[in-house]
Amino acid sequence: VAKTSLTSPPWPEVPKLPDPVEEAKYHAAEVVQKVNGMISAGEYGRLFAVVHFASKQWKITSEDLIMMDNVLEAECGDRIRLEKVLLVGADDFTLIGRPLLGKDLVRVEATVIEKTESWPKINMRFRKRRNYQRKKIIRNPQTVLRINSIEIYPCLS
Amino acid sequence: QHFRGRKNRCHALAVRSVRRAFVKSTKARRQKKRILRKLWITRIEAASLEHGLKYPAFIGNLVKSQVELNRKVLADLAIYEPKTFKSLAALAQRRRQEGFLAALGDGKEPEGIFSRIVHHH
């Protein structure tokens, strides 16, 4: 039969996907074991993590400085543990959370270094020919954190 | 130097241009968020095209697989962590094909008389 424009549907052919049961077995047996082994053997170099903190997402590594535009209720020099980790990665493997990773998997430690105010920002409003101008100087409180360390534990399943 | 021409020397001209500078900086603080988001989107689009995916497909499938990374972090990952970005692109591609399969169904003909499709050979 000759091939016309209506023999096959207009969307592209979808390739056959592997069987979910078999794939779950392969995943559990090989991938998870390998990654667990790598983590417990300590074969990773620098770890980076994506953390959700102060309503923003940050990509952090160890010995990193982070500045946020708000007040934290912790004194300078307090150690803080950052929960809400979205992604952890090293050179050979990444752990992607859906959406968060478990607290027994990753541990991110940070210390509060500085609590200052921002530079004086000027807020000015002006309408021409109407004799209307308002000038306001805004100083935001800021906090500086240093990320001490990111640790992962081999408790995947 | 700051302010070109007589605006940096004469008082009356300087007052006017400094006032305009303050007003422009306040408005720009709100536009900066829009500009940066557009920049992140173009970067993510370029990186995902290198892996054979378009931006709406990439972002939509990532959101459907419950990965809540925002555009700023995705752009940083695309620049500094190419392997991680490749794995995210593969995840999005797999979820996309699973979506196609779920939408197409079994490939059989629909039941009923009027919704049956006639094949002309």
mmCIF file of C-alpha atoms in Angstrom:
data_model
loop_
_atom_site.group_PDB
_atom_site.id
_atom_site.type_symbol
_atom_site.label_atom_id
_atom_site.label_comp_id
_atom_site.label_asym_id
_atom_site.label_seq_id
_atom_site.Cartn_x
_atom_site.Cartn_y
_atom_site.Cartn_z
ATOM 1 C CA VAL A 1 0.000 0.000 0.000
ATOM 2 C CA ALA A 2 1.463 3.397 -0.954
ATOM 3 C CA LYS A 3 2.357 5.719 1.893
ATOM 4 C CA THR A 4 0.223 8.876 1.911
ATOM 5 C CA SER A 5 0.129 11.829 4.259
ATOM 6 C CA LEU A 6 -2.537 10.104 6.355
ATOM 7 C CA THR A 7 -1.090 6.593 6.726
ATOM 8 C CA SER A 8 0.801 7.376 9.906
ATOM 9 C CA PRO A 9 -0.299 9.837 12.608
ATOM 10 C CA PRO A 10 1.265 13.316 12.440
ATOM 11 C CA TRP A 11 3.061 13.019 15.810
ATOM 12 C CA PRO A 12 6.505 11.378 15.934
ATOM 13 C CA GLU A 13 6.884 7.695 16.843
ATOM 14 C CA VAL A 14 7.429 7.256 20.562
ATOM 15 C CA PRO A 15 10.198 4.714 21.268
ATOM 16 C CA LYS A 16 9.373 1.810 23.546
ATOM 17 C CA LEU A 17 10.272 2.547 27.148
ATOM 18 C CA PRO A 18 11.806 -0.174 29.371
ATOM 19 C CA ASP A 19 9.493 -2.159 31.634
ATOM 20 C CA PRO A 20 8.930 -0.341 34.973
ATOM 21 C CA VAL A 21 9.278 -3.498 37.098
ATOM 22 C CA GLU A 22 12.540 -4.525 35.499
ATOM 23 C CA GLU A 23 13.794 -0.977 35.631
ATOM 24 C CA ALA A 24 12.974 -0.674 39.335
ATOM 25 C CA LYS A 25 14.932 -3.871 39.982
ATOM 26 C CA TYR A 26 17.950 -2.656 37.985
ATOM 27 C CA HIS A 27 17.808 0.709 39.708
ATOM 28 C CA ALA A 28 17.598 -0.756 43.208
ATOM 29 C CA ALA A 29 20.250 -3.389 42.612
ATOM 30 C CA GLU A 30 22.930 -1.658 40.581
ATOM 31 C CA VAL A 31 22.589 2.111 40.732
ATOM 32 C CA VAL A 32 21.700 2.518 44.412
ATOM 33 C CA GLN A 33 24.336 0.005 45.542
ATOM 34 C CA LYS A 34 27.017 1.685 43.467
ATOM 35 C CA VAL A 35 26.188 5.177 44.741
ATOM 36 C CA ASN A 36 25.955 3.961 48.357
ATOM 37 C CA GLY A 37 29.328 2.300 47.977
ATOM 38 C CA MET A 38 30.855 5.463 46.556
ATOM 39 C CA ILE A 39 29.450 7.599 49.357
ATOM 40 C CA SER A 40 30.595 5.275 52.151
ATOM 41 C CA ALA A 41 34.030 4.910 50.569
ATOM 42 C CA GLY A 42 34.284 8.689 50.408
ATOM 43 C CA GLU A 43 35.201 8.804 46.726
ATOM 44 C CA TYR A 44 33.623 12.182 46.061
ATOM 45 C CA GLY A 45 35.528 15.478 45.841
ATOM 46 C CA ARG A 46 33.737 18.758 46.455
ATOM 47 C CA LEU A 47 30.017 18.492 47.165
ATOM 48 C CA PHE A 48 27.595 21.167 46.054
ATOM 49 C CA ALA A 49 24.004 21.505 47.242
ATOM 50 C CA VAL A 50 20.950 23.492 46.235
ATOM 51 C CA VAL A 51 19.238 24.776 49.374
ATOM 52 C CA HIS A 52 15.947 26.666 49.788
ATOM 53 C CA PHE A 53 16.506 29.347 52.435
ATOM 54 C CA ALA A 54 14.961 32.769 53.138
ATOM 55 C CA SER A 55 12.478 32.230 50.267
ATOM 56 C CA LYS A 56 15.356 31.935 47.785
ATOM 57 C CA GLN A 57 17.240 29.019 46.312
ATOM 58 C CA TRP A 58 21.003 29.004 46.600
ATOM 59 C CA LYS A 59 23.647 26.818 44.994
ATOM 60 C CA ILE A 60 26.236 26.392 47.755
ATOM 61 C CA THR A 61 29.501 24.560 48.396
ATOM 62 C CA SER A 62 31.592 24.414 51.544
ATOM 63 C CA GLU A 63 33.437 27.591 52.650
ATOM 64 C CA ASP A 64 30.814 29.708 50.886
ATOM 65 C CA LEU A 65 29.472 33.105 51.958
ATOM 66 C CA ILE A 66 25.744 33.834 51.686
ATOM 67 C CA MET A 67 24.049 37.162 52.356
ATOM 68 C CA MET A 68 20.338 37.509 52.944
ATOM 69 C CA ASP A 69 18.234 40.631 53.077
ATOM 70 C CA ASN A 70 16.475 39.917 56.366
ATOM 71 C CA VAL A 71 17.005 39.357 60.070
ATOM 72 C CA LEU A 72 17.794 35.932 61.501
ATOM 73 C CA GLU A 73 16.944 35.302 65.148
ATOM 74 C CA ALA A 74 20.339 33.765 65.855
ATOM 75 C CA GLU A 75 23.331 35.462 67.431
ATOM 76 C CA CYS A 76 26.658 35.899 65.645
ATOM 77 C CA GLY A 77 28.685 32.706 65.866
ATOM 78 C CA ASP A 78 25.680 30.353 66.118
ATOM 79 C CA ARG A 79 25.836 27.114 64.157
ATOM 80 C CA ILE A 80 22.758 26.538 62.013
ATOM 81 C CA ARG A 81 21.631 23.443 60.155
ATOM 82 C CA LEU A 82 20.008 24.209 56.788
ATOM 83 C CA GLU A 83 17.153 21.852 56.026
ATOM 84 C CA LYS A 84 15.126 21.950 52.774
ATOM 85 C CA VAL A 85 17.864 20.609 50.505
ATOM 86 C CA LEU A 86 16.683 20.246 46.897
ATOM 87 C CA LEU A 87 19.727 18.774 45.140
ATOM 88 C CA VAL A 88 23.117 17.395 46.168
ATOM 89 C CA GLY A 89 25.858 16.629 43.691
ATOM 90 C CA ALA A 90 29.463 15.657 43.325
ATOM 91 C CA ASP A 91 31.606 14.895 40.305
ATOM 92 C CA ASP A 92 30.221 11.449 39.443
ATOM 93 C CA PHE A 93 26.712 11.388 40.889
ATOM 94 C CA THR A 94 23.833 13.724 41.804
ATOM 95 C CA LEU A 95 20.953 13.126 44.176
ATOM 96 C CA ILE A 96 17.852 14.940 42.930
ATOM 97 C CA GLY A 97 15.105 15.443 45.485
ATOM 98 C CA ARG A 98 11.410 15.240 44.603
ATOM 99 C CA PRO A 99 11.168 18.019 45.709
ATOM 100 C CA LEU A 100 13.192 17.743 48.925
ATOM 101 C CA LEU A 101 15.863 15.280 50.037
ATOM 102 C CA GLY A 102 15.572 13.434 53.325
ATOM 103 C CA LYS A 103 17.103 14.914 56.446
ATOM 104 C CA ASP A 104 18.944 11.669 57.185
ATOM 105 C CA LEU A 105 20.667 11.870 53.779
ATOM 106 C CA VAL A 106 22.249 15.338 53.757
ATOM 107 C CA ARG A 107 23.501 17.674 56.454
ATOM 108 C CA VAL A 108 24.408 21.307 55.694
ATOM 109 C CA GLU A 109 26.043 23.309 58.488
ATOM 110 C CA ALA A 110 26.397 27.094 58.495
ATOM 111 C CA THR A 111 27.534 29.774 60.960
ATOM 112 C CA VAL A 112 26.182 33.311 61.314
ATOM 113 C CA ILE A 113 29.084 35.715 60.791
ATOM 114 C CA GLU A 114 27.722 39.204 60.449
ATOM 115 C CA LYS A 115 24.484 41.076 61.029
ATOM 116 C CA THR A 116 24.713 44.482 59.365
ATOM 117 C CA GLU A 117 22.593 46.940 57.441
ATOM 118 C CA SER A 118 22.773 47.417 53.717
ATOM 119 C CA TRP A 119 24.178 50.530 52.082
ATOM 120 C CA PRO A 120 21.688 53.444 52.185
ATOM 121 C CA LYS A 121 19.470 52.995 49.123
ATOM 122 C CA ILE A 122 17.592 56.039 47.891
ATOM 123 C CA ASN A 123 13.926 55.792 46.995
ATOM 124 C CA MET A 124 12.857 58.856 45.010
ATOM 125 C CA ARG A 125 9.545 59.656 43.369
ATOM 126 C CA PHE A 126 9.125 62.663 41.132
ATOM 127 C CA ARG A 127 6.364 64.020 38.901
ATOM 128 C CA LYS A 128 7.357 66.718 36.459
ATOM 129 C CA ARG A 129 5.623 70.105 36.422
ATOM 130 C CA ARG A 130 3.521 69.091 39.434
ATOM 131 C CA ASN A 131 5.871 70.142 42.235
ATOM 132 C CA TYR A 132 5.902 66.596 43.683
ATOM 133 C CA GLN A 133 9.014 64.840 44.870
ATOM 134 C CA ARG A 134 9.630 62.491 47.777
ATOM 135 C CA LYS A 135 13.018 61.202 48.862
ATOM 136 C CA LYS A 136 13.456 58.319 51.281
ATOM 137 C CA ILE A 137 16.619 56.543 52.385
ATOM 138 C CA ILE A 138 16.173 52.840 53.032
ATOM 139 C CA ARG A 139 18.558 50.650 54.980
ATOM 140 C CA ASN A 140 17.805 46.923 54.972
ATOM 141 C CA PRO A 141 19.102 44.628 57.693
ATOM 142 C CA GLN A 142 21.345 41.927 56.255
ATOM 143 C CA THR A 143 22.819 38.697 57.612
ATOM 144 C CA VAL A 144 25.943 36.960 56.370
ATOM 145 C CA LEU A 145 26.281 33.193 56.738
ATOM 146 C CA ARG A 146 29.270 31.005 56.016
ATOM 147 C CA ILE A 147 28.583 27.413 54.930
ATOM 148 C CA ASN A 148 30.924 25.225 56.936
ATOM 149 C CA SER A 149 30.313 21.796 55.495
ATOM 150 C CA ILE A 150 27.993 19.607 53.464
ATOM 151 C CA GLU A 151 27.859 15.917 54.436
ATOM 152 C CA ILE A 152 26.018 12.976 52.910
ATOM 153 C CA TYR A 153 25.288 9.622 54.536
ATOM 154 C CA PRO A 154 24.899 6.365 52.577
ATOM 155 C CA CYS A 155 21.297 5.630 53.467
ATOM 156 C CA LEU A 156 19.716 5.395 50.003
ATOM 157 C CA SER A 157 17.091 2.785 49.223
ATOM 158 C CA GLN B 1 33.356 59.977 35.632
ATOM 159 C CA HIS B 2 29.819 60.392 36.894
ATOM 160 C CA PHE B 3 27.571 62.633 34.751
ATOM 161 C CA ARG B 4 28.739 63.798 31.363
ATOM 162 C CA GLY B 5 29.287 67.423 30.343
ATOM 163 C CA ARG B 6 28.192 70.420 32.414
ATOM 164 C CA LYS B 7 25.945 68.193 34.519
ATOM 165 C CA ASN B 8 28.939 67.380 36.696
ATOM 166 C CA ARG B 9 29.960 71.046 37.178
ATOM 167 C CA CYS B 10 26.922 73.337 37.211
ATOM 168 C CA HIS B 11 24.592 73.196 40.212
ATOM 169 C CA ALA B 12 21.185 73.619 38.573
ATOM 170 C CA LEU B 13 21.867 71.126 35.791
ATOM 171 C CA ALA B 14 23.374 68.709 38.313
ATOM 172 C CA VAL B 15 20.336 68.896 40.587
ATOM 173 C CA ARG B 16 18.048 67.932 37.723
ATOM 174 C CA SER B 17 20.197 65.046 36.502
ATOM 175 C CA VAL B 18 20.804 63.684 40.016
ATOM 176 C CA ARG B 19 17.075 63.712 40.680
ATOM 177 C CA ARG B 20 16.468 61.797 37.434
ATOM 178 C CA ALA B 21 19.219 59.348 38.386
ATOM 179 C CA PHE B 22 17.557 58.593 41.741
ATOM 180 C CA VAL B 23 14.158 58.085 40.131
ATOM 181 C CA LYS B 24 15.599 55.816 37.450
ATOM 182 C CA SER B 25 17.401 53.728 40.032
ATOM 183 C CA THR B 26 14.219 53.175 42.057
ATOM 184 C CA LYS B 27 12.314 52.052 38.954
ATOM 185 C CA ALA B 28 15.207 49.890 37.785
ATOM 186 C CA ARG B 29 15.211 47.960 41.059
ATOM 187 C CA ARG B 30 11.825 46.519 40.048
ATOM 188 C CA GLN B 31 12.832 45.941 36.424
ATOM 189 C CA LYS B 32 16.053 44.191 37.454
ATOM 190 C CA LYS B 33 14.047 41.196 38.628
ATOM 191 C CA ARG B 34 12.353 40.924 35.224
ATOM 192 C CA ILE B 35 15.603 41.373 33.287
ATOM 193 C CA LEU B 36 17.441 38.758 35.320
ATOM 194 C CA ARG B 37 14.630 36.247 34.908
ATOM 195 C CA LYS B 38 14.702 36.744 31.127
ATOM 196 C CA LEU B 39 18.465 36.223 31.143
ATOM 197 C CA TRP B 40 18.157 32.992 33.117
ATOM 198 C CA ILE B 41 15.465 31.759 30.736
ATOM 199 C CA THR B 42 17.604 32.394 27.640
ATOM 200 C CA ARG B 43 20.548 30.609 29.252
ATOM 201 C CA ILE B 44 18.456 27.583 30.206
ATOM 202 C CA GLU B 45 16.980 27.497 26.714
ATOM 203 C CA ALA B 46 20.435 27.475 25.119
ATOM 204 C CA ALA B 47 21.675 24.727 27.446
ATOM 205 C CA SER B 48 18.631 22.534 26.931
ATOM 206 C CA LEU B 49 18.848 22.941 23.134
ATOM 207 C CA GLU B 50 22.362 21.525 23.360
ATOM 208 C CA HIS B 51 20.806 18.423 24.880
ATOM 209 C CA GLY B 52 18.035 18.263 22.267
ATOM 210 C CA LEU B 53 15.129 19.684 24.286
ATOM 211 C CA LYS B 54 13.207 22.919 23.940
ATOM 212 C CA TYR B 55 12.723 25.213 26.958
ATOM 213 C CA PRO B 56 8.938 24.759 27.481
ATOM 214 C CA ALA B 57 9.296 20.969 27.231
ATOM 215 C CA PHE B 58 12.221 21.001 29.674
ATOM 216 C CA ILE B 59 10.609 23.193 32.310
ATOM 217 C CA GLY B 60 7.161 21.593 32.001
ATOM 218 C CA ASN B 61 8.486 18.056 32.387
ATOM 219 C CA LEU B 62 10.727 19.041 35.305
ATOM 220 C CA VAL B 63 7.747 20.543 37.113
ATOM 221 C CA LYS B 64 5.650 17.448 36.371
ATOM 222 C CA SER B 65 8.345 15.228 37.909
ATOM 223 C CA GLN B 66 8.135 17.278 41.131
ATOM 224 C CA VAL B 67 11.595 18.877 40.863
ATOM 225 C CA GLU B 68 11.139 22.416 42.192
ATOM 226 C CA LEU B 69 14.339 24.136 41.060
ATOM 227 C CA ASN B 70 14.015 27.761 40.074
ATOM 228 C CA ARG B 71 15.456 29.374 36.977
ATOM 229 C CA LYS B 72 18.330 31.095 38.702
ATOM 230 C CA VAL B 73 19.688 27.803 40.064
ATOM 231 C CA LEU B 74 19.051 25.992 36.778
ATOM 232 C CA ALA B 75 21.048 28.638 34.910
ATOM 233 C CA ASP B 76 23.920 28.321 37.430
ATOM 234 C CA LEU B 77 23.874 24.537 37.117
ATOM 235 C CA ALA B 78 23.902 24.792 33.325
ATOM 236 C CA ILE B 79 27.022 26.969 33.501
ATOM 237 C CA TYR B 80 29.029 25.329 36.274
ATOM 238 C CA GLU B 81 27.717 21.740 36.462
ATOM 239 C CA PRO B 82 27.179 20.455 32.925
ATOM 240 C CA LYS B 83 26.855 16.813 33.976
ATOM 241 C CA THR B 84 24.071 17.601 36.438
ATOM 242 C CA PHE B 85 22.257 19.607 33.789
ATOM 243 C CA LYS B 86 22.559 16.708 31.355
ATOM 244 C CA SER B 87 20.991 14.360 33.906
ATOM 245 C CA LEU B 88 18.128 16.827 34.469
ATOM 246 C CA ALA B 89 17.587 17.058 30.692
ATOM 247 C CA ALA B 90 17.485 13.253 30.460
ATOM 248 C CA LEU B 91 14.941 13.176 33.303
ATOM 249 C CA ALA B 92 12.754 15.694 31.495
ATOM 250 C CA GLN B 93 13.005 13.762 28.205
ATOM 251 C CA ARG B 94 11.999 10.506 29.887
ATOM 252 C CA ARG B 95 9.023 12.125 31.620
ATOM 253 C CA ARG B 96 7.984 13.656 28.288
ATOM 254 C CA GLN B 97 7.929 10.279 26.555
ATOM 255 C CA GLU B 98 6.010 8.722 29.412
ATOM 256 C CA GLY B 99 3.491 11.528 29.010
ATOM 257 C CA PHE B 100 3.177 10.812 25.281
ATOM 258 C CA LEU B 101 2.586 7.141 25.938
ATOM 259 C CA ALA B 102 -0.043 7.891 28.553
ATOM 260 C CA ALA B 103 -1.819 10.287 26.190
ATOM 261 C CA LEU B 104 -1.759 7.999 23.155
ATOM 262 C CA GLY B 105 -3.279 5.066 25.004
ATOM 263 C CA ASP B 106 -3.294 1.557 23.595
ATOM 264 C CA GLY B 107 -3.333 2.427 19.908
ATOM 265 C CA LYS B 108 -6.628 0.580 19.394
ATOM 266 C CA GLU B 109 -9.618 2.036 17.598
ATOM 267 C CA PRO B 110 -12.176 3.872 19.732
ATOM 268 C CA GLU B 111 -15.478 2.112 20.425
ATOM 269 C CA GLY B 112 -18.876 3.257 19.233
ATOM 270 C CA ILE B 113 -20.114 3.707 15.666
ATOM 271 C CA PHE B 114 -19.588 7.383 14.969
ATOM 272 C CA SER B 115 -16.154 7.679 16.620
ATOM 273 C CA ARG B 116 -14.666 4.781 14.656
ATOM 274 C CA ILE B 117 -11.902 5.919 12.280
ATOM 275 C CA VAL B 118 -12.120 4.613 8.699
ATOM 276 C CA HIS B 119 -8.849 3.609 7.020
ATOM 277 C CA HIS B 120 -8.679 4.144 3.260
ATOM 278 C CA HIS B 121 -6.182 1.826 1.546
#
